[in-house]
Amino acid sequence: MTNMQQRAELHRRIWQIANDVRGSVDGWDFKQYVLGALFYRFISENFADYIEAGDDSVDYASFDDANPILDAIKDDTIKAKGFFIYPSQLFVNVAKTAHTNPDLNTDLANIFMAIESSASGYASEDDIKGLFADFDTTSNRLGNTVADKNKRLTAVLKGVAELDFGDFSDNQIDLFGDAYEFLISNYAANAGKSGGEFFTPQHVSKLIAKLALYGKNKVNKIYDPACGSGSLLLQAKKQFDEHIIEEGFFGQEINHTTYNLARMNMFLHNINYDKFHIELGDTLLNPQLQNDKPFDAIVSNPPYSVKWIGSDDPVLINDERFAPAGVLAPKSKADFAFILHALNYLSAKGRAAIVSFPGIFYRGGAEAKIRQYLVDNNYVETVIALAPNLFFGTSIAVNILVLNKGKTNDNRVQFIDASELFKKETNNNILTDEHIDTIMTLFADKVDVAHQVAMVDYDAIKANDYNLAVSSYVEAKDTREVIDISVLNSEIKTTVAKIDTLRRQIDEIIEQIEA
């Protein structure tokens, strides 16, 4: 069986678990149990693998919790891994006896609490705290009785336990991470706007990561101010050797459940607690990680046209993120607030790639003034128009705005029309690797290409009232049929001759009848 076949079979079985065991629980709500069980198994095997250190004679799962060796290694282990799991708390041991354990739901709750509490007082405390908060084993959504809850939890643990991830030290990390992303992407695709907003499809994430990191041999760190489940940050890790991102992965997320998903996702992709910093909170009103800026690379897919307090808060106009533009983003459309926030966190040599709603590039008022600020200061490198229906929950054709603080020798703005680059697949369009390569080649070359790329001087943009809509500068291809007038005239002449012949024949027939 090929790797692709193995992955397809793994995906099929994971989705089958989700469908078989959720019962009356809504699929979107139930994601936390399947994802939580997958995460629980991962950190258990990862932890055991760390303790065993490749020694086949050591089986951590068979240790007694009271073994004095554990007390001796606990402190150093927590400092290294960020948490501690006793042998009896390992996924494999809990799953093995789940079907006969009448206290399964409360035992799981206590285990999760113990794992999180093990980090108390250590540097990893904030990264571990609340990781299992959404894996509520006592929730009535699992059933009205303890027996019902345990039956469903047993089914989840059994299903995840039976998934074949091979030997952990060989390929477990990639398979766990891939399985996790498959699950959340499928939940997003089936959840519409209520769930798709937190997950950027992998093919789009890949393009955004490539744009932000283009031409970089290394970056100090990478940041996403609206990180969702962390898919954009993790694409940066996939596209480049992990050592090129020197100080790790940073992000902020407003939704608590999604914040937990992002932290789990980091662990599942083998990013240790000391290499990621995901914060909870409102990025616009309560920005975190200010002491960690600037960032050489920023990737983001912020929420489109959400409302925010804006000018109703008189303090915000003096905020260092928004003050340079001299105006705040409209209260009904916070898009440019996220963009100005990202710009403020960007280093002098940094680049940001931000998914943006098309309307912000041509509307007037405050948004026009912010565009003027960005263009006058030569921060806008490229605006890319993508195909429609690439994202879950929306069919609109979005744009990617590329900001570059190191763009000093060229005051032109590049406009790319990539709206015809897509492949139809099920309910959504996708970008293939060939499409992404095409866009990256156009981005890198910085030359005019008929109907695809326009390199536009500052003066031309200024004269156009700082309009940054791609369609204003890239001429659309004329798809109308080209008609050869001489050929058309010849055909008309032939047709007229045939009509004349028919008329004569009809006249002759009529004369014969009348005679």
Short mmCIF file of C-alpha atoms in Angstrom, two decimals:
data_model
loop_
_atom_site.label_atom_id
_atom_site.label_comp_id
_atom_site.label_asym_id
_atom_site.label_seq_id
_atom_site.Cartn_x
_atom_site.Cartn_y
_atom_site.Cartn_z
CA MET A 1 0.00 0.00 0.00
CA THR A 2 1.44 3.39 -1.03
CA ASN A 3 1.74 6.34 1.32
CA MET A 4 -1.17 8.01 -0.47
CA GLN A 5 -3.31 4.89 -0.09
CA GLN A 6 -2.36 4.60 3.60
CA ARG A 7 -3.30 8.24 4.17
CA ALA A 8 -6.61 7.82 2.33
CA GLU A 9 -7.44 4.72 4.41
CA LEU A 10 -6.49 6.54 7.61
CA HIS A 11 -8.70 9.49 6.68
CA ARG A 12 -11.61 7.18 5.86
CA ARG A 13 -11.36 5.43 9.22
CA ILE A 14 -11.03 8.66 11.19
CA TRP A 15 -14.12 10.13 9.58
CA GLN A 16 -15.94 6.86 10.19
CA ILE A 17 -15.13 7.13 13.92
CA ALA A 18 -16.56 10.64 13.98
CA ASN A 19 -19.75 9.53 12.25
CA ASP A 20 -20.22 6.26 14.13
CA VAL A 21 -19.84 7.51 17.66
CA ARG A 22 -21.31 10.99 17.66
CA GLY A 23 -24.92 9.77 17.84
CA SER A 24 -27.19 12.64 18.81
CA VAL A 25 -24.28 15.03 19.30
CA ASP A 26 -23.96 17.62 16.55
CA GLY A 27 -20.96 16.91 14.32
CA TRP A 28 -19.46 20.34 14.84
CA ASP A 29 -19.78 20.08 18.63
CA PHE A 30 -18.49 16.52 18.63
CA LYS A 31 -15.22 17.42 16.92
CA GLN A 32 -13.68 18.22 20.30
CA TYR A 33 -14.03 14.59 21.45
CA VAL A 34 -12.45 12.98 18.39
CA LEU A 35 -9.74 15.65 18.17
CA GLY A 36 -9.21 15.49 21.93
CA ALA A 37 -8.79 11.72 21.90
CA LEU A 38 -6.36 11.98 18.97
CA PHE A 39 -4.38 14.60 20.88
CA TYR A 40 -4.44 12.52 24.10
CA ARG A 41 -3.03 9.52 22.26
CA PHE A 42 -0.36 11.62 20.59
CA ILE A 43 1.04 13.26 23.72
CA SER A 44 0.92 9.92 25.55
CA GLU A 45 2.99 8.15 22.90
CA ASN A 46 5.25 11.17 22.46
CA PHE A 47 5.86 11.28 26.22
CA ALA A 48 6.51 7.53 26.50
CA ASP A 49 8.87 7.70 23.54
CA TYR A 50 10.81 10.49 25.29
CA ILE A 51 11.12 8.49 28.54
CA GLU A 52 12.15 5.28 26.75
CA ALA A 53 14.79 7.17 24.73
CA GLY A 54 14.92 4.53 22.03
CA ASP A 55 15.70 1.69 24.45
CA ASP A 56 13.60 -1.31 23.36
CA SER A 57 14.01 -2.90 26.79
CA VAL A 58 12.08 -0.04 28.43
CA ASP A 59 8.27 -0.11 28.32
CA TYR A 60 7.05 3.00 30.13
CA ALA A 61 3.41 1.91 29.94
CA SER A 62 4.20 -1.07 32.17
CA PHE A 63 5.82 1.03 34.94
CA ASP A 64 4.18 1.40 38.33
CA ASP A 65 3.18 4.98 39.16
CA ALA A 66 4.95 4.59 42.51
CA ASN A 67 8.29 3.73 40.89
CA PRO A 68 10.88 5.98 42.63
CA ILE A 69 12.59 6.63 39.30
CA LEU A 70 9.60 8.74 38.24
CA ASP A 71 10.02 11.13 41.16
CA ALA A 72 13.69 11.49 40.29
CA ILE A 73 13.09 12.40 36.64
CA LYS A 74 9.83 14.33 36.97
CA ASP A 75 11.25 17.84 37.38
CA ASP A 76 13.69 17.62 34.46
CA THR A 77 11.06 15.93 32.28
CA ILE A 78 8.53 18.71 32.83
CA LYS A 79 11.20 21.30 32.01
CA ALA A 80 11.91 19.49 28.75
CA LYS A 81 8.43 18.33 27.65
CA GLY A 82 6.27 20.87 29.47
CA PHE A 83 4.13 18.31 31.37
CA PHE A 84 4.23 14.89 33.02
CA ILE A 85 2.11 11.78 32.43
CA TYR A 86 2.23 8.83 34.82
CA PRO A 87 2.07 5.33 33.28
CA SER A 88 -1.49 4.69 34.46
CA GLN A 89 -2.55 7.95 32.79
CA LEU A 90 -1.24 6.98 29.33
CA PHE A 91 -3.80 6.65 26.55
CA VAL A 92 -2.92 3.02 25.88
CA ASN A 93 -3.64 1.98 29.48
CA VAL A 94 -6.88 3.95 29.76
CA ALA A 95 -8.18 2.74 26.37
CA LYS A 96 -7.35 -0.87 27.24
CA THR A 97 -9.73 -0.99 30.21
CA ALA A 98 -12.25 1.63 29.05
CA HIS A 99 -15.03 -0.85 28.27
CA THR A 100 -14.97 -2.26 31.84
CA ASN A 101 -14.40 0.99 33.72
CA PRO A 102 -17.65 2.30 35.28
CA ASP A 103 -15.84 5.52 36.25
CA LEU A 104 -14.29 6.20 32.84
CA ASN A 105 -15.69 9.69 32.37
CA THR A 106 -14.53 10.98 35.77
CA ASP A 107 -11.21 9.13 35.54
CA LEU A 108 -10.52 10.85 32.21
CA ALA A 109 -11.45 14.23 33.68
CA ASN A 110 -9.02 13.66 36.56
CA ILE A 111 -6.25 12.52 34.24
CA PHE A 112 -6.60 15.59 32.05
CA MET A 113 -6.60 17.82 35.11
CA ALA A 114 -3.48 16.08 36.43
CA ILE A 115 -1.60 16.48 33.14
CA GLU A 116 -2.40 20.20 33.03
CA SER A 117 -1.60 20.65 36.73
CA SER A 118 1.80 19.00 36.31
CA ALA A 119 2.96 22.16 34.52
CA SER A 120 1.98 24.48 37.38
CA GLY A 121 4.91 26.64 38.43
CA TYR A 122 6.92 25.77 35.32
CA ALA A 123 7.66 27.83 32.20
CA SER A 124 5.16 25.72 30.25
CA GLU A 125 2.22 26.45 32.56
CA ASP A 126 0.43 28.89 30.25
CA ASP A 127 1.00 26.67 27.21
CA ILE A 128 -0.50 23.58 28.89
CA LYS A 129 -3.29 25.17 30.94
CA GLY A 130 -6.77 24.46 29.60
CA LEU A 131 -5.64 22.19 26.74
CA PHE A 132 -8.34 19.66 27.60
CA ALA A 133 -10.98 22.22 28.56
CA ASP A 134 -13.18 21.33 25.56
CA PHE A 135 -12.86 17.58 26.11
CA ASP A 136 -15.68 17.67 28.66
CA THR A 137 -16.16 14.05 29.69
CA THR A 138 -19.06 14.90 32.02
CA SER A 139 -21.12 16.80 29.45
CA ASN A 140 -24.74 15.79 28.89
CA ARG A 141 -24.00 15.98 25.16
CA LEU A 142 -22.37 12.57 25.60
CA GLY A 143 -25.53 11.14 27.15
CA ASN A 144 -27.93 11.60 30.03
CA THR A 145 -26.51 8.85 32.22
CA VAL A 146 -22.97 7.95 33.26
CA ALA A 147 -23.35 4.66 31.40
CA ASP A 148 -24.29 6.47 28.18
CA LYS A 149 -21.35 8.86 28.56
CA ASN A 150 -18.91 6.02 29.15
CA LYS A 151 -20.26 4.02 26.21
CA ARG A 152 -19.63 6.90 23.82
CA LEU A 153 -16.23 7.76 25.32
CA THR A 154 -15.21 4.09 25.06
CA ALA A 155 -16.17 4.07 21.38
CA VAL A 156 -14.06 7.18 20.73
CA LEU A 157 -11.03 5.81 22.59
CA LYS A 158 -11.37 2.41 20.91
CA GLY A 159 -11.66 3.98 17.45
CA VAL A 160 -8.62 6.20 17.93
CA ALA A 161 -6.65 3.35 19.54
CA GLU A 162 -7.22 1.16 16.47
CA LEU A 163 -5.83 3.75 14.05
CA ASP A 164 -2.56 2.49 12.58
CA PHE A 165 0.10 5.17 12.91
CA GLY A 166 2.98 2.73 12.56
CA ASP A 167 6.09 3.05 14.71
CA PHE A 168 5.99 6.34 16.59
CA SER A 169 9.65 7.22 16.19
CA ASP A 170 9.54 6.66 12.43
CA ASN A 171 6.54 8.55 11.10
CA GLN A 172 4.03 9.09 13.87
CA ILE A 173 4.36 12.85 13.94
CA ASP A 174 3.48 13.40 10.28
CA LEU A 175 0.58 10.99 10.41
CA PHE A 176 -0.87 12.42 13.61
CA GLY A 177 -0.62 15.97 12.27
CA ASP A 178 -2.05 14.99 8.92
CA ALA A 179 -4.93 13.11 10.56
CA TYR A 180 -5.66 16.09 12.78
CA GLU A 181 -5.74 18.54 9.89
CA PHE A 182 -7.91 16.18 7.88
CA LEU A 183 -10.44 16.08 10.70
CA ILE A 184 -10.65 19.80 11.32
CA SER A 185 -10.79 20.59 7.60
CA ASN A 186 -13.68 18.16 7.18
CA TYR A 187 -15.48 19.58 10.17
CA ALA A 188 -14.92 23.05 8.74
CA ALA A 189 -16.22 22.03 5.32
CA ASN A 190 -19.35 20.55 6.87
CA ALA A 191 -19.95 23.36 9.35
CA GLY A 192 -20.38 26.33 7.00
CA LYS A 193 -19.75 29.78 8.42
CA SER A 194 -20.12 28.57 12.00
CA GLY A 195 -16.97 26.52 11.76
CA GLY A 196 -15.13 27.11 8.51
CA GLU A 197 -13.92 30.52 9.62
CA PHE A 198 -11.26 29.07 11.90
CA PHE A 199 -9.51 26.92 9.28
CA THR A 200 -7.70 28.13 6.17
CA PRO A 201 -7.57 25.33 3.56
CA GLN A 202 -4.11 23.83 3.24
CA HIS A 203 -3.65 24.75 -0.41
CA VAL A 204 -4.32 28.44 0.31
CA SER A 205 -2.20 28.29 3.47
CA LYS A 206 0.65 26.95 1.37
CA LEU A 207 0.49 29.92 -1.01
CA ILE A 208 0.31 32.44 1.84
CA ALA A 209 3.29 30.87 3.63
CA LYS A 210 5.34 30.86 0.43
CA LEU A 211 4.56 34.54 -0.18
CA ALA A 212 5.48 35.62 3.35
CA LEU A 213 8.73 33.67 3.38
CA TYR A 214 9.74 34.25 -0.24
CA GLY A 215 13.44 34.92 -0.70
CA LYS A 216 14.24 34.40 3.00
CA ASN A 217 17.07 32.13 4.07
CA LYS A 218 15.86 32.51 7.63
CA VAL A 219 13.40 34.54 9.68
CA ASN A 220 13.51 35.40 13.36
CA LYS A 221 9.92 34.18 13.94
CA ILE A 222 6.53 33.99 12.29
CA TYR A 223 3.24 35.46 13.53
CA ASP A 224 -0.48 35.18 12.82
CA PRO A 225 -2.64 37.81 14.58
CA ALA A 226 -5.84 35.80 13.99
CA CYS A 227 -4.40 32.32 14.02
CA GLY A 228 -7.52 30.14 14.23
CA SER A 229 -6.38 26.54 14.56
CA GLY A 230 -2.83 27.42 13.50
CA SER A 231 -3.00 26.07 9.96
CA LEU A 232 -1.19 29.05 8.42
CA LEU A 233 1.66 28.94 10.93
CA LEU A 234 2.10 25.21 10.43
CA GLN A 235 2.24 25.56 6.65
CA ALA A 236 5.31 27.73 7.17
CA LYS A 237 6.89 24.84 9.07
CA LYS A 238 5.96 22.40 6.30
CA GLN A 239 7.37 24.56 3.52
CA PHE A 240 10.72 25.17 5.11
CA ASP A 241 13.20 23.40 7.31
CA GLU A 242 12.08 24.09 10.86
CA HIS A 243 15.43 25.64 11.77
CA ILE A 244 14.89 28.51 9.33
CA ILE A 245 12.29 29.93 11.73
CA GLU A 246 14.70 30.64 14.55
CA GLU A 247 12.55 31.70 17.50
CA GLY A 248 9.33 29.87 16.77
CA PHE A 249 5.65 30.36 16.04
CA PHE A 250 3.48 33.11 17.50
CA GLY A 251 -0.23 33.78 17.28
CA GLN A 252 -3.33 35.18 18.94
CA GLU A 253 -6.89 33.86 18.78
CA ILE A 254 -10.12 35.28 20.24
CA ASN A 255 -12.18 32.06 20.35
CA HIS A 256 -11.34 29.85 23.32
CA THR A 257 -12.10 26.52 21.66
CA THR A 258 -10.12 27.45 18.57
CA TYR A 259 -7.28 28.72 20.77
CA ASN A 260 -7.09 25.25 22.31
CA LEU A 261 -7.15 23.67 18.85
CA ALA A 262 -4.19 25.82 17.81
CA ARG A 263 -2.10 24.79 20.81
CA MET A 264 -2.97 21.11 20.30
CA ASN A 265 -2.06 21.47 16.63
CA MET A 266 1.39 22.76 17.57
CA PHE A 267 2.07 19.75 19.78
CA LEU A 268 0.74 17.37 17.13
CA HIS A 269 3.26 18.77 14.66
CA ASN A 270 6.05 18.20 17.18
CA ILE A 271 6.56 21.86 18.03
CA ASN A 272 7.56 21.86 21.69
CA TYR A 273 5.96 24.29 24.16
CA ASP A 274 9.04 26.55 24.19
CA LYS A 275 8.85 27.04 20.41
CA PHE A 276 5.28 28.29 20.14
CA HIS A 277 3.47 31.14 21.83
CA ILE A 278 -0.29 31.17 21.20
CA GLU A 279 -2.24 33.77 23.19
CA LEU A 280 -5.96 34.10 23.89
CA GLY A 281 -7.73 37.43 23.42
CA ASP A 282 -9.03 40.14 21.11
CA THR A 283 -6.14 41.08 18.83
CA LEU A 284 -7.49 44.54 18.04
CA LEU A 285 -8.45 45.65 21.56
CA ASN A 286 -6.14 43.54 23.71
CA PRO A 287 -3.06 42.77 21.61
CA GLN A 288 -0.62 40.26 23.06
CA LEU A 289 2.98 39.47 22.14
CA GLN A 290 3.92 43.14 21.91
CA ASN A 291 7.17 42.36 23.68
CA ASP A 292 7.94 39.72 21.05
CA LYS A 293 7.71 41.95 17.98
CA PRO A 294 8.98 42.66 15.41
CA PHE A 295 8.39 39.62 13.21
CA ASP A 296 10.16 38.94 9.92
CA ALA A 297 7.14 37.02 8.57
CA ILE A 298 3.41 37.43 9.18
CA VAL A 299 0.64 35.26 7.73
CA SER A 300 -3.04 35.89 8.34
CA ASN A 301 -6.60 35.20 7.29
CA PRO A 302 -8.49 37.58 9.60
CA PRO A 303 -12.30 37.60 9.77
CA TYR A 304 -13.89 39.51 6.89
CA SER A 305 -15.67 42.78 7.62
CA VAL A 306 -16.38 42.14 11.29
CA LYS A 307 -17.65 44.96 13.49
CA TRP A 308 -15.40 46.56 16.08
CA ILE A 309 -15.57 49.53 18.45
CA GLY A 310 -13.41 51.74 16.22
CA SER A 311 -14.01 55.47 16.64
CA ASP A 312 -16.35 54.88 19.59
CA ASP A 313 -13.19 54.38 21.63
CA PRO A 314 -11.36 57.74 21.56
CA VAL A 315 -8.13 56.13 22.80
CA LEU A 316 -7.67 53.91 19.77
CA ILE A 317 -6.70 56.73 17.39
CA ASN A 318 -3.60 57.22 19.56
CA ASP A 319 -2.69 53.53 19.47
CA GLU A 320 0.72 53.13 17.83
CA ARG A 321 -0.76 50.59 15.42
CA PHE A 322 -3.41 52.92 14.01
CA ALA A 323 -2.11 56.45 14.67
CA PRO A 324 0.29 56.62 11.68
CA ALA A 325 -2.61 56.24 9.24
CA GLY A 326 -4.45 59.13 10.90
CA VAL A 327 -7.79 57.32 10.74
CA LEU A 328 -9.40 54.17 12.12
CA ALA A 329 -10.98 51.40 10.09
CA PRO A 330 -14.78 51.78 9.88
CA LYS A 331 -16.74 50.41 12.84
CA SER A 332 -18.65 48.07 10.53
CA LYS A 333 -15.55 46.75 8.76
CA ALA A 334 -12.43 46.01 10.82
CA ASP A 335 -10.39 44.60 7.90
CA PHE A 336 -7.87 47.44 7.79
CA ALA A 337 -7.55 47.39 11.58
CA PHE A 338 -6.09 43.87 11.29
CA ILE A 339 -3.87 44.99 8.41
CA LEU A 340 -2.49 47.99 10.33
CA HIS A 341 -1.95 45.76 13.36
CA ALA A 342 0.08 43.34 11.23
CA LEU A 343 2.08 46.18 9.71
CA ASN A 344 2.99 47.46 13.19
CA TYR A 345 4.24 44.00 14.22
CA LEU A 346 6.32 43.59 11.04
CA SER A 347 10.10 44.04 11.12
CA ALA A 348 11.94 46.50 8.88
CA LYS A 349 12.86 43.65 6.53
CA GLY A 350 9.66 41.69 7.01
CA ARG A 351 6.86 40.63 4.70
CA ALA A 352 3.20 39.94 5.52
CA ALA A 353 0.71 37.99 3.38
CA ILE A 354 -2.89 38.70 4.43
CA VAL A 355 -6.13 37.30 3.00
CA SER A 356 -8.41 40.30 2.41
CA PHE A 357 -11.98 41.05 1.41
CA PRO A 358 -11.96 42.65 -2.10
CA GLY A 359 -14.10 45.65 -1.10
CA ILE A 360 -11.38 47.21 1.03
CA PHE A 361 -9.31 47.88 -2.07
CA TYR A 362 -11.75 50.24 -3.77
CA ARG A 363 -14.20 51.62 -1.20
CA GLY A 364 -13.93 55.27 -0.19
CA GLY A 365 -13.92 57.02 3.19
CA ALA A 366 -11.57 55.85 5.92
CA GLU A 367 -10.48 52.81 3.91
CA ALA A 368 -9.30 55.03 1.05
CA LYS A 369 -7.25 57.12 3.51
CA ILE A 370 -5.63 53.98 4.94
CA ARG A 371 -4.80 52.79 1.41
CA GLN A 372 -3.20 56.17 0.78
CA TYR A 373 -1.06 55.79 3.90
CA LEU A 374 0.08 52.32 2.82
CA VAL A 375 0.87 53.38 -0.75
CA ASP A 376 2.51 56.71 0.16
CA ASN A 377 4.86 54.86 2.49
CA ASN A 378 5.59 52.17 -0.10
CA TYR A 379 4.41 49.27 2.05
CA VAL A 380 2.26 47.56 -0.59
CA GLU A 381 4.20 45.04 -2.64
CA THR A 382 1.44 43.01 -4.32
CA VAL A 383 -2.31 42.53 -4.50
CA ILE A 384 -3.44 39.12 -5.79
CA ALA A 385 -6.99 38.36 -6.92
CA LEU A 386 -7.79 34.69 -6.30
CA ALA A 387 -10.49 32.44 -7.75
CA PRO A 388 -13.90 32.25 -6.04
CA ASN A 389 -15.02 29.48 -3.67
CA LEU A 390 -11.59 28.56 -2.29
CA PHE A 391 -12.60 28.90 1.36
CA PHE A 392 -15.05 27.06 3.60
CA GLY A 393 -18.22 29.00 4.40
CA THR A 394 -17.88 31.64 1.67
CA SER A 395 -17.87 31.60 -2.11
CA ILE A 396 -16.42 35.09 -2.61
CA ALA A 397 -13.25 35.60 -4.59
CA VAL A 398 -10.83 37.00 -2.00
CA ASN A 399 -7.54 38.84 -2.45
CA ILE A 400 -4.14 38.46 -0.85
CA LEU A 401 -2.42 41.67 0.23
CA VAL A 402 1.36 41.43 0.47
CA LEU A 403 3.00 44.09 2.64
CA ASN A 404 6.76 44.57 2.55
CA LYS A 405 8.63 47.00 4.77
CA GLY A 406 11.87 46.26 2.95
CA LYS A 407 10.58 47.46 -0.43
CA THR A 408 12.78 50.55 -0.70
CA ASN A 409 14.10 50.64 -4.27
CA ASP A 410 10.85 50.21 -6.18
CA ASN A 411 7.74 52.34 -5.67
CA ARG A 412 5.58 50.26 -8.00
CA VAL A 413 2.76 47.99 -6.85
CA GLN A 414 2.27 44.60 -8.44
CA PHE A 415 -1.25 43.45 -9.34
CA ILE A 416 -1.83 39.76 -10.16
CA ASP A 417 -5.07 38.34 -11.54
CA ALA A 418 -5.04 34.67 -10.54
CA SER A 419 -8.81 34.28 -10.75
CA GLU A 420 -8.59 31.66 -13.51
CA LEU A 421 -6.13 29.48 -11.60
CA PHE A 422 -8.18 26.84 -9.82
CA LYS A 423 -9.42 23.27 -10.01
CA LYS A 424 -13.02 22.34 -9.27
CA GLU A 425 -13.16 19.70 -6.53
CA THR A 426 -16.36 18.61 -4.71
CA ASN A 427 -18.02 21.69 -3.19
CA ASN A 428 -15.00 23.97 -3.32
CA ASN A 429 -12.33 25.05 -5.75
CA ILE A 430 -8.70 24.32 -4.91
CA LEU A 431 -5.27 25.59 -5.89
CA THR A 432 -3.05 22.80 -7.18
CA ASP A 433 0.72 22.87 -6.71
CA GLU A 434 1.00 23.94 -10.35
CA HIS A 435 -1.31 26.90 -9.71
CA ILE A 436 0.71 27.91 -6.66
CA ASP A 437 3.97 27.62 -8.61
CA THR A 438 2.51 29.82 -11.36
CA ILE A 439 1.47 32.51 -8.89
CA MET A 440 4.86 32.41 -7.15
CA THR A 441 6.67 32.75 -10.48
CA LEU A 442 4.55 35.78 -11.40
CA PHE A 443 5.15 37.24 -7.93
CA ALA A 444 8.91 36.75 -8.18
CA ASP A 445 9.39 38.03 -11.72
CA LYS A 446 7.75 41.44 -11.16
CA VAL A 447 7.11 42.01 -14.88
CA ASP A 448 3.96 42.84 -16.84
CA VAL A 449 2.13 39.83 -18.27
CA ALA A 450 -0.89 40.44 -20.48
CA HIS A 451 -4.16 39.75 -18.64
CA GLN A 452 -2.27 38.46 -15.55
CA VAL A 453 0.19 40.97 -14.11
CA ALA A 454 0.47 44.76 -14.09
CA MET A 455 3.35 46.63 -12.47
CA VAL A 456 1.88 50.05 -11.66
CA ASP A 457 3.81 53.21 -10.74
CA TYR A 458 3.00 55.18 -7.61
CA ASP A 459 1.82 58.19 -9.63
CA ALA A 460 -0.72 56.11 -11.54
CA ILE A 461 -2.17 54.71 -8.31
CA LYS A 462 -2.29 58.17 -6.76
CA ALA A 463 -4.07 59.53 -9.83
CA ASN A 464 -6.60 56.70 -9.48
CA ASP A 465 -7.50 57.81 -5.92
CA TYR A 466 -5.37 55.03 -4.40
CA ASN A 467 -7.64 52.35 -5.79
CA LEU A 468 -5.92 48.96 -5.31
CA ALA A 469 -8.46 46.71 -7.02
CA VAL A 470 -6.70 44.27 -9.35
CA SER A 471 -9.36 44.72 -12.03
CA SER A 472 -8.49 48.44 -12.23
CA TYR A 473 -5.03 47.65 -13.56
CA VAL A 474 -5.02 44.17 -15.09
CA GLU A 475 -7.03 44.11 -18.30
CA ALA A 476 -9.37 41.14 -18.42
CA LYS A 477 -8.95 38.75 -21.31
CA ASP A 478 -11.55 39.28 -24.05
CA THR A 479 -13.27 35.91 -24.31
CA ARG A 480 -15.70 37.00 -27.02
CA GLU A 481 -15.52 35.14 -30.32
CA VAL A 482 -13.40 36.90 -32.94
CA ILE A 483 -15.40 37.39 -36.13
CA ASP A 484 -13.74 37.72 -39.54
CA ILE A 485 -15.87 40.32 -41.37
CA SER A 486 -14.77 39.22 -44.85
CA VAL A 487 -15.69 35.60 -44.08
CA LEU A 488 -19.01 36.76 -42.62
CA ASN A 489 -19.78 38.84 -45.73
CA SER A 490 -18.97 35.88 -47.95
CA GLU A 491 -21.29 33.64 -45.94
CA ILE A 492 -24.07 36.27 -46.11
CA LYS A 493 -23.59 36.56 -49.87
CA THR A 494 -23.88 32.78 -50.27
CA THR A 495 -26.98 32.69 -48.06
CA VAL A 496 -28.66 35.50 -50.01
CA ALA A 497 -27.96 33.65 -53.28
CA LYS A 498 -29.56 30.51 -51.88
CA ILE A 499 -32.61 32.49 -50.78
CA ASP A 500 -32.96 34.00 -54.27
CA THR A 501 -32.77 30.54 -55.80
CA LEU A 502 -35.44 29.24 -53.41
CA ARG A 503 -37.73 32.17 -54.23
CA ARG A 504 -37.45 31.51 -57.97
CA GLN A 505 -38.21 27.84 -57.44
CA ILE A 506 -41.25 28.70 -55.30
CA ASP A 507 -42.48 31.18 -57.92
CA GLU A 508 -42.18 28.51 -60.60
CA ILE A 509 -44.19 26.02 -58.51
CA ILE A 510 -46.93 28.61 -57.90
CA GLU A 511 -47.14 29.40 -61.64
CA GLN A 512 -47.53 25.70 -62.43
CA ILE A 513 -50.32 25.33 -59.85
CA GLU A 514 -52.22 28.37 -61.09
CA ALA A 515 -51.94 27.21 -64.69
#
